[in-house]
Coordinates of C-alpha atoms in Angstrom, one line a residue:
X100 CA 7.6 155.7 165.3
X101 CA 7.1 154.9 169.1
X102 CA 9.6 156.0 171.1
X103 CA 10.0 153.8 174.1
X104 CA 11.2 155.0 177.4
X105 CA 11.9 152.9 180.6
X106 CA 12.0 155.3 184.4
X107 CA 12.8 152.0 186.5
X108 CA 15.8 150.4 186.1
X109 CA 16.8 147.2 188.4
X110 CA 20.6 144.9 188.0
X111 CA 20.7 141.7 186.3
X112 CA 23.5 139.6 186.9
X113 CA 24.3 136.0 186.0
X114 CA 27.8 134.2 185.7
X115 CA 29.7 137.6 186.1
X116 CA 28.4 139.5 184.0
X117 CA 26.5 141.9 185.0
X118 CA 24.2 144.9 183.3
X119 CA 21.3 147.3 184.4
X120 CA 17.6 146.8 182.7
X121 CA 14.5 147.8 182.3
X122 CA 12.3 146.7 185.5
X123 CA 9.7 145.4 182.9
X124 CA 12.2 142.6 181.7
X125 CA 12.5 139.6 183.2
X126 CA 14.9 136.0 182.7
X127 CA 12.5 133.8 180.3
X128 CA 15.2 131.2 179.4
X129 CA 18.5 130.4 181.0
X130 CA 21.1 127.9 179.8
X131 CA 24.6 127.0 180.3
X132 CA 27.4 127.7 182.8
X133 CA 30.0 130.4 183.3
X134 CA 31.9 128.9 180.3
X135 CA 29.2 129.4 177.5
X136 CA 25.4 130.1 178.1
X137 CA 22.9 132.9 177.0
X138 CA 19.9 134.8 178.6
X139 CA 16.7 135.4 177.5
X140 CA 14.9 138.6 178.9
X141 CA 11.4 138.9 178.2
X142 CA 8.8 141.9 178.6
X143 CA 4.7 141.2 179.7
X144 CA 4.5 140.2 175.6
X145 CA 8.0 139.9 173.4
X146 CA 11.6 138.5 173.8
X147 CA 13.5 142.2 174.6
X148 CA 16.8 141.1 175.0
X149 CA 19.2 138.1 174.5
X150 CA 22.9 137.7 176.4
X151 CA 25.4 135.5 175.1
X152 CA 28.7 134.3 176.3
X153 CA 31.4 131.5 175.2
X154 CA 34.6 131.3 176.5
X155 CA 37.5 132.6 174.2
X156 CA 40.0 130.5 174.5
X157 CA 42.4 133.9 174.3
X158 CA 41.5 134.7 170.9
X159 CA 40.0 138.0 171.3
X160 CA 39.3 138.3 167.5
X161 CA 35.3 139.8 167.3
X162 CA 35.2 140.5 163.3
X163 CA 35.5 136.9 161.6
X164 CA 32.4 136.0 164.2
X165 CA 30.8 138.9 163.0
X166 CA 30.8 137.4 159.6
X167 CA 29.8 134.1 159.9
X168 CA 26.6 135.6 162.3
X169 CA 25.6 138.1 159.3
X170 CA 26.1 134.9 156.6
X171 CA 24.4 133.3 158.5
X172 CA 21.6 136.0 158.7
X173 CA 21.4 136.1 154.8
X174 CA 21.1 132.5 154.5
X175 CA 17.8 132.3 156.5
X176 CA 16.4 135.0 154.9
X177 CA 17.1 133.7 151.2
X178 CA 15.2 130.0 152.6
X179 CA 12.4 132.5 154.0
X180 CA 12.3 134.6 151.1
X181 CA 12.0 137.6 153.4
X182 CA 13.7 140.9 153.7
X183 CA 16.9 141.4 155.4
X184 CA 18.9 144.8 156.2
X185 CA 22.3 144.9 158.0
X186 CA 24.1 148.2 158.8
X187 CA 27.6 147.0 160.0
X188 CA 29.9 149.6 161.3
X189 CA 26.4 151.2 162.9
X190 CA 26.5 154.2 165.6
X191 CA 25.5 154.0 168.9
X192 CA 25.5 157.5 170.4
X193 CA 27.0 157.7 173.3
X194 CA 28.2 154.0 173.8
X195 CA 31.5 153.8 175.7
X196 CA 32.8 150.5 176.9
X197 CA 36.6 150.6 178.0
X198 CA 36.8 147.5 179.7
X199 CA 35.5 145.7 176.2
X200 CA 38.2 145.3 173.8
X201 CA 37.5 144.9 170.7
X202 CA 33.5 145.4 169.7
X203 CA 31.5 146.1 167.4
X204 CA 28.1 147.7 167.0
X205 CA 25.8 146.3 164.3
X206 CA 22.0 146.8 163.8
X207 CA 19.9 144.0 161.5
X208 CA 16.2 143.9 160.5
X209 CA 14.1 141.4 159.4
X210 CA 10.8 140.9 161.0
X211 CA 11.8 142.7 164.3
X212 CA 15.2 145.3 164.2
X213 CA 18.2 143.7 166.4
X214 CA 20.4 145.8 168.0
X215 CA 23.5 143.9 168.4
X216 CA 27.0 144.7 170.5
X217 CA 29.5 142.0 170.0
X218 CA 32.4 142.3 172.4
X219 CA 35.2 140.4 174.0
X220 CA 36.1 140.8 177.5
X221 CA 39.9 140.5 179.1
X222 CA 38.8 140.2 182.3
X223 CA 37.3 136.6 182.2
X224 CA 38.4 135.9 178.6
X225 CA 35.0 135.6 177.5
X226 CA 33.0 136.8 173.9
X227 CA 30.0 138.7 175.1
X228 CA 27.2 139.4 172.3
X229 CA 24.2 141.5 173.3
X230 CA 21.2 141.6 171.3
X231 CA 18.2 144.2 171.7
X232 CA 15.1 143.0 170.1
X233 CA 12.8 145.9 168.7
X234 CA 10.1 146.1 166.3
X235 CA 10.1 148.4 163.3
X236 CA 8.1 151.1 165.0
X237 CA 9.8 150.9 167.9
X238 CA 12.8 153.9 168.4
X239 CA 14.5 152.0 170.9
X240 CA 17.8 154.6 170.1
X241 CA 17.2 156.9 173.5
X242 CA 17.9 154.0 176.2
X243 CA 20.3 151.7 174.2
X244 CA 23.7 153.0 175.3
X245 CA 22.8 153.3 179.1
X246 CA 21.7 149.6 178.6
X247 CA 24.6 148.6 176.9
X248 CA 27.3 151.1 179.0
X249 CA 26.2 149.3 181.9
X250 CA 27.8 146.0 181.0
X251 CA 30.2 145.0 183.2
X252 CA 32.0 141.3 183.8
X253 CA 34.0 139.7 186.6
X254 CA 37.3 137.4 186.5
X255 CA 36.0 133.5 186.9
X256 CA 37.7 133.6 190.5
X257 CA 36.3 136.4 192.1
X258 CA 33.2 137.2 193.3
X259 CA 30.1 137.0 191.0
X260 CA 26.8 139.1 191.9
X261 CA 23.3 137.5 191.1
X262 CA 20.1 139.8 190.4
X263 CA 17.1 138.8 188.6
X264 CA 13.4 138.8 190.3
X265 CA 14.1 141.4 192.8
X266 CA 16.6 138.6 194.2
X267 CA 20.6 141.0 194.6
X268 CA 23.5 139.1 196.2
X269 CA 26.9 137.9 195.9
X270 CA 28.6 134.6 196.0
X271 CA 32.0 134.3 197.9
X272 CA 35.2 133.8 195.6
X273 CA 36.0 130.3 194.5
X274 CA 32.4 128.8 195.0
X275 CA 30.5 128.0 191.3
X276 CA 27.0 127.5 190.8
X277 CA 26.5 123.9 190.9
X278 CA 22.6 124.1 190.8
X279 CA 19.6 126.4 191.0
X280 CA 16.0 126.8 191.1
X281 CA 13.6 129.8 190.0
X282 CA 10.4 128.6 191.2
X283 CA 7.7 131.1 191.7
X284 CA 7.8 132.2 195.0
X285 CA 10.9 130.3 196.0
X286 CA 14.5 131.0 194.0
X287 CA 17.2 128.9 195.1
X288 CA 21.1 128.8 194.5
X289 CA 23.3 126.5 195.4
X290 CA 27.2 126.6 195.5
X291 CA 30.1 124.6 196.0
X292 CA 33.9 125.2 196.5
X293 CA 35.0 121.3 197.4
X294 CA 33.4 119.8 199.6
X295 CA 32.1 123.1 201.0
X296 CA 27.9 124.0 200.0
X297 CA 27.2 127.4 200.1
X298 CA 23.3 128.1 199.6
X299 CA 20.5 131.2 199.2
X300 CA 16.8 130.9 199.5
X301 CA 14.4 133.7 199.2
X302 CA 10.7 132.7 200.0
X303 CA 7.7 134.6 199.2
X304 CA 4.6 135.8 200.9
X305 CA 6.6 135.5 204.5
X306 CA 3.7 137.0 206.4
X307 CA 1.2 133.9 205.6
X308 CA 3.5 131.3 206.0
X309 CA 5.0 132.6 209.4
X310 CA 1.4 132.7 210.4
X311 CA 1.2 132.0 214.3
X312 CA 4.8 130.0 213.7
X313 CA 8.1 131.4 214.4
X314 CA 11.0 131.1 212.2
X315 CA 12.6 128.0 214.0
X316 CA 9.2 126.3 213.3
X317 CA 9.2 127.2 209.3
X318 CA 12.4 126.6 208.7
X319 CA 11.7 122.9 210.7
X320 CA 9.2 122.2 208.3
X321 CA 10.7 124.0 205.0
X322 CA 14.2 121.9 205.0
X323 CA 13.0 118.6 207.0
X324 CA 14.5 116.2 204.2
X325 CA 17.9 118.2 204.5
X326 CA 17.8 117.9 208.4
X327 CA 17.1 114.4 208.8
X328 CA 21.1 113.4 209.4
X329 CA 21.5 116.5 211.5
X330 CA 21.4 117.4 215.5
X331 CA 20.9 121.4 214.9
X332 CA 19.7 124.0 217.2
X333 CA 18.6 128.1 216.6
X334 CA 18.2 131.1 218.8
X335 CA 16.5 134.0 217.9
X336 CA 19.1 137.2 216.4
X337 CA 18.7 140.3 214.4
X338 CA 19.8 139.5 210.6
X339 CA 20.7 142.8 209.1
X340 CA 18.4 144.6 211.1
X341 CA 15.5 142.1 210.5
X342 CA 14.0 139.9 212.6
X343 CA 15.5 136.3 212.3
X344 CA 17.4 133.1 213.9
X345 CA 20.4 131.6 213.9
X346 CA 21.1 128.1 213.1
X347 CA 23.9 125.5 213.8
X348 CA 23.8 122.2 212.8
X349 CA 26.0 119.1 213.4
X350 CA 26.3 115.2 212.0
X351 CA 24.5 112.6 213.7
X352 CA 26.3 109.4 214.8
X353 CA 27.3 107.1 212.9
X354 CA 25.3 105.0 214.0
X355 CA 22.2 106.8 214.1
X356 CA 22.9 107.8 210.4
X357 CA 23.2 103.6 209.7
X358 CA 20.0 103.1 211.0
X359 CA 18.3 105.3 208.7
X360 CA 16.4 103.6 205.9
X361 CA 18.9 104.0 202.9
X362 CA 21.2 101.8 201.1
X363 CA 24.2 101.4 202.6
X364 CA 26.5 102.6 199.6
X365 CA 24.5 105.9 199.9
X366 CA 26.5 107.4 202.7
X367 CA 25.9 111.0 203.0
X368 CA 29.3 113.1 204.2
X369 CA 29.1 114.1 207.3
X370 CA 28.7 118.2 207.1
X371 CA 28.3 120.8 209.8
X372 CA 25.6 123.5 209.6
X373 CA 25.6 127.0 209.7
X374 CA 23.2 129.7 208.2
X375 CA 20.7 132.7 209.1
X376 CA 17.2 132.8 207.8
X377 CA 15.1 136.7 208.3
X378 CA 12.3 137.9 207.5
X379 CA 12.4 141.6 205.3
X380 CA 8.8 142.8 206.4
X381 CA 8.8 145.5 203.1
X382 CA 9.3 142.7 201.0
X383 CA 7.2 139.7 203.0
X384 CA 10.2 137.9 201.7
X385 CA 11.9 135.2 203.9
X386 CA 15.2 134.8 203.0
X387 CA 18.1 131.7 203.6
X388 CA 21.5 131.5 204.0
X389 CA 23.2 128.2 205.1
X390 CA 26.9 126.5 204.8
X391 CA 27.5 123.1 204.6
X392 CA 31.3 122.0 205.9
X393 CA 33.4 119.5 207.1
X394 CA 36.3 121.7 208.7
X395 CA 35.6 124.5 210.6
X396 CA 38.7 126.3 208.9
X397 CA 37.4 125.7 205.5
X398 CA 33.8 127.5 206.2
X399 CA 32.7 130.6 204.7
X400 CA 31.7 133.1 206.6
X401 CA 28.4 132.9 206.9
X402 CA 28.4 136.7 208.5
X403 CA 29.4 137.8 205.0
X404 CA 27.3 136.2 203.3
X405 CA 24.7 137.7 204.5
X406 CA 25.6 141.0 203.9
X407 CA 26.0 139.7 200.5
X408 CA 22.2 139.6 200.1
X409 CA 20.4 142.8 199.4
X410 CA 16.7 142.9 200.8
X411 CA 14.0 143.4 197.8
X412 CA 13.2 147.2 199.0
X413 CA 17.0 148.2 198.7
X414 CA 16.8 147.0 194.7
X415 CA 13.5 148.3 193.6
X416 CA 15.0 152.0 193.4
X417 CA 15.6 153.1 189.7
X418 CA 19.2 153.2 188.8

């Protein structure tokens, strides 16, 4: 039997809850919202790991779920006519979650072996179920419960850290994903508390598109269509030791903004700018961060945010 062994370990973190994996593993499916979603984490060729979530609704009960999952298990494989093993009750050396109340710790094969921890977490009163997909000559057994120990979750009003694609930061408290985008080469998140935007780019290959432009220029160029309704200005300033601008934005007229070519029941609000962008030159990654307000008292501050965002060198180290 192959016993697999992962050296370089980087965060993931989506929705609150958080976890360490295997640098190999990356998102390949994302659904849902902080209520109930999953993750799909996917190696160069197989589906490694599944994360599941629903909210509980207080009922922190983990066996009857259990159950029906393992029913439902035996039902597919009597329509498949194929082979199905289930060791409830299972050990998982070393696994010690005391944050997770109540769990349980099952292990299934069919076609591949399913390491499964089903869990239900006070903190955001969520049922968490983790699933470790292996094949039968994998021995998966010597990573498992530093994978699983490192699950960790966050209450729905605090703040919530993001990692996936070498991309670490944290959101403020109170502002929810509202939208986001994993392009490659360009991940964006967008929050909202209100009427108050909160965003985070990261851009690849920085060096070749700040090619004989400055950051002022790019970001001109990068965000026109959000500019359009906007008198803004930048000056250059160091962004957590990196070089970068600083960039403050504010509404147009109202009368400039009626003689732009749009509908007249499409009134945009009228939103101040603030935000950094920076350039880590280990990474050749240019990263984002820009608030959207309407009352100076109710902006975030835009200073931590930043510090919020971890450059790609600082989450490449194994952990």
């Amino acid at each position: 039997m192959k016993r697999l062994r992962y050296d370089h370990w980087v965060p993931f973190g989506w929705h609150g809850i958080r976890l360490d994996i295997p640098a190999e593993w990356n998102p390949g499916k994302i659904v849902g919202d902080r209520k109930s979603g999953s993750v799909r984490l996917d190696d160069a060729t197989t589906i490694r790991m599944e994360i599941e979530w629903r909210a509980a609704g207080g009922d922190d009960r983990i066996t009857p779920i259990v159950d029906r999952f393992v029913e439902g298990l035996a039902k597919t494989a009597q329509k498949q006519k194929t082979a199905l093993h289930v060791e409830r009750n299972a050990e998982c050396a070393g696994l010690n979650l005391p944050d997770m109340r109540p769990m349980e710790y099952f292990i299934w094969e069919s076609d591949a072996r399913v390491y499964t921890l089903t869990c239900y977490s006070p903190v955001s009163d969520r049922l968490l179920f983790l699933r470790v997909m292996g094949r039968p000559d994998e021995d998966m057994a010597g990573f498992l419960a530093r994978l699983f120990n490192s699950l960790k979750d966050s209450p729905p009003d605090g703040p919530h850290t993001w990692a996936l694609f070498d991309l670490v930061f944290t959101s403020l408290p109170g502002y929810v994903l509202e939208t986001y985008d994993l392009k490659s080469g360009h991940l964006r998140f967008r929050f909202e508390q209100g009427r108050n935007i909160l965003q985070v780019d990261r851009i690849s290959l920085a060096e070749t598109l700040l090619k004989d432009r400055t950051h002022a220029d790019w970001y001109r160029g990068f965000f026109r269509k959000d500019l359009r309704h906007l008198i803004f200005e930048t000056r250059e300033v160091p962004v957590g030791g990196h070089p970068g601008i600083h960039l403050q934005g504010r509404p147009k007229s109202r009368w400039r903004t009626l003689l732009q070519p749009l509908p007249f029941w499409r009134v945009r609000p009228r939103l101040h700018l603030d935000g950094r962008v920076w350039t880590c030159p280990e990474s050749n990654k240019i990263y984002v961060v820009q608030s959207s307000w309407k009352k100076a008292e109710n902006a975030p501050d835009i200073e931590a945010c930043c510090r919020n965002v971890l450059c790609h060198a600082e989450t490449t180290q194994a952990v």
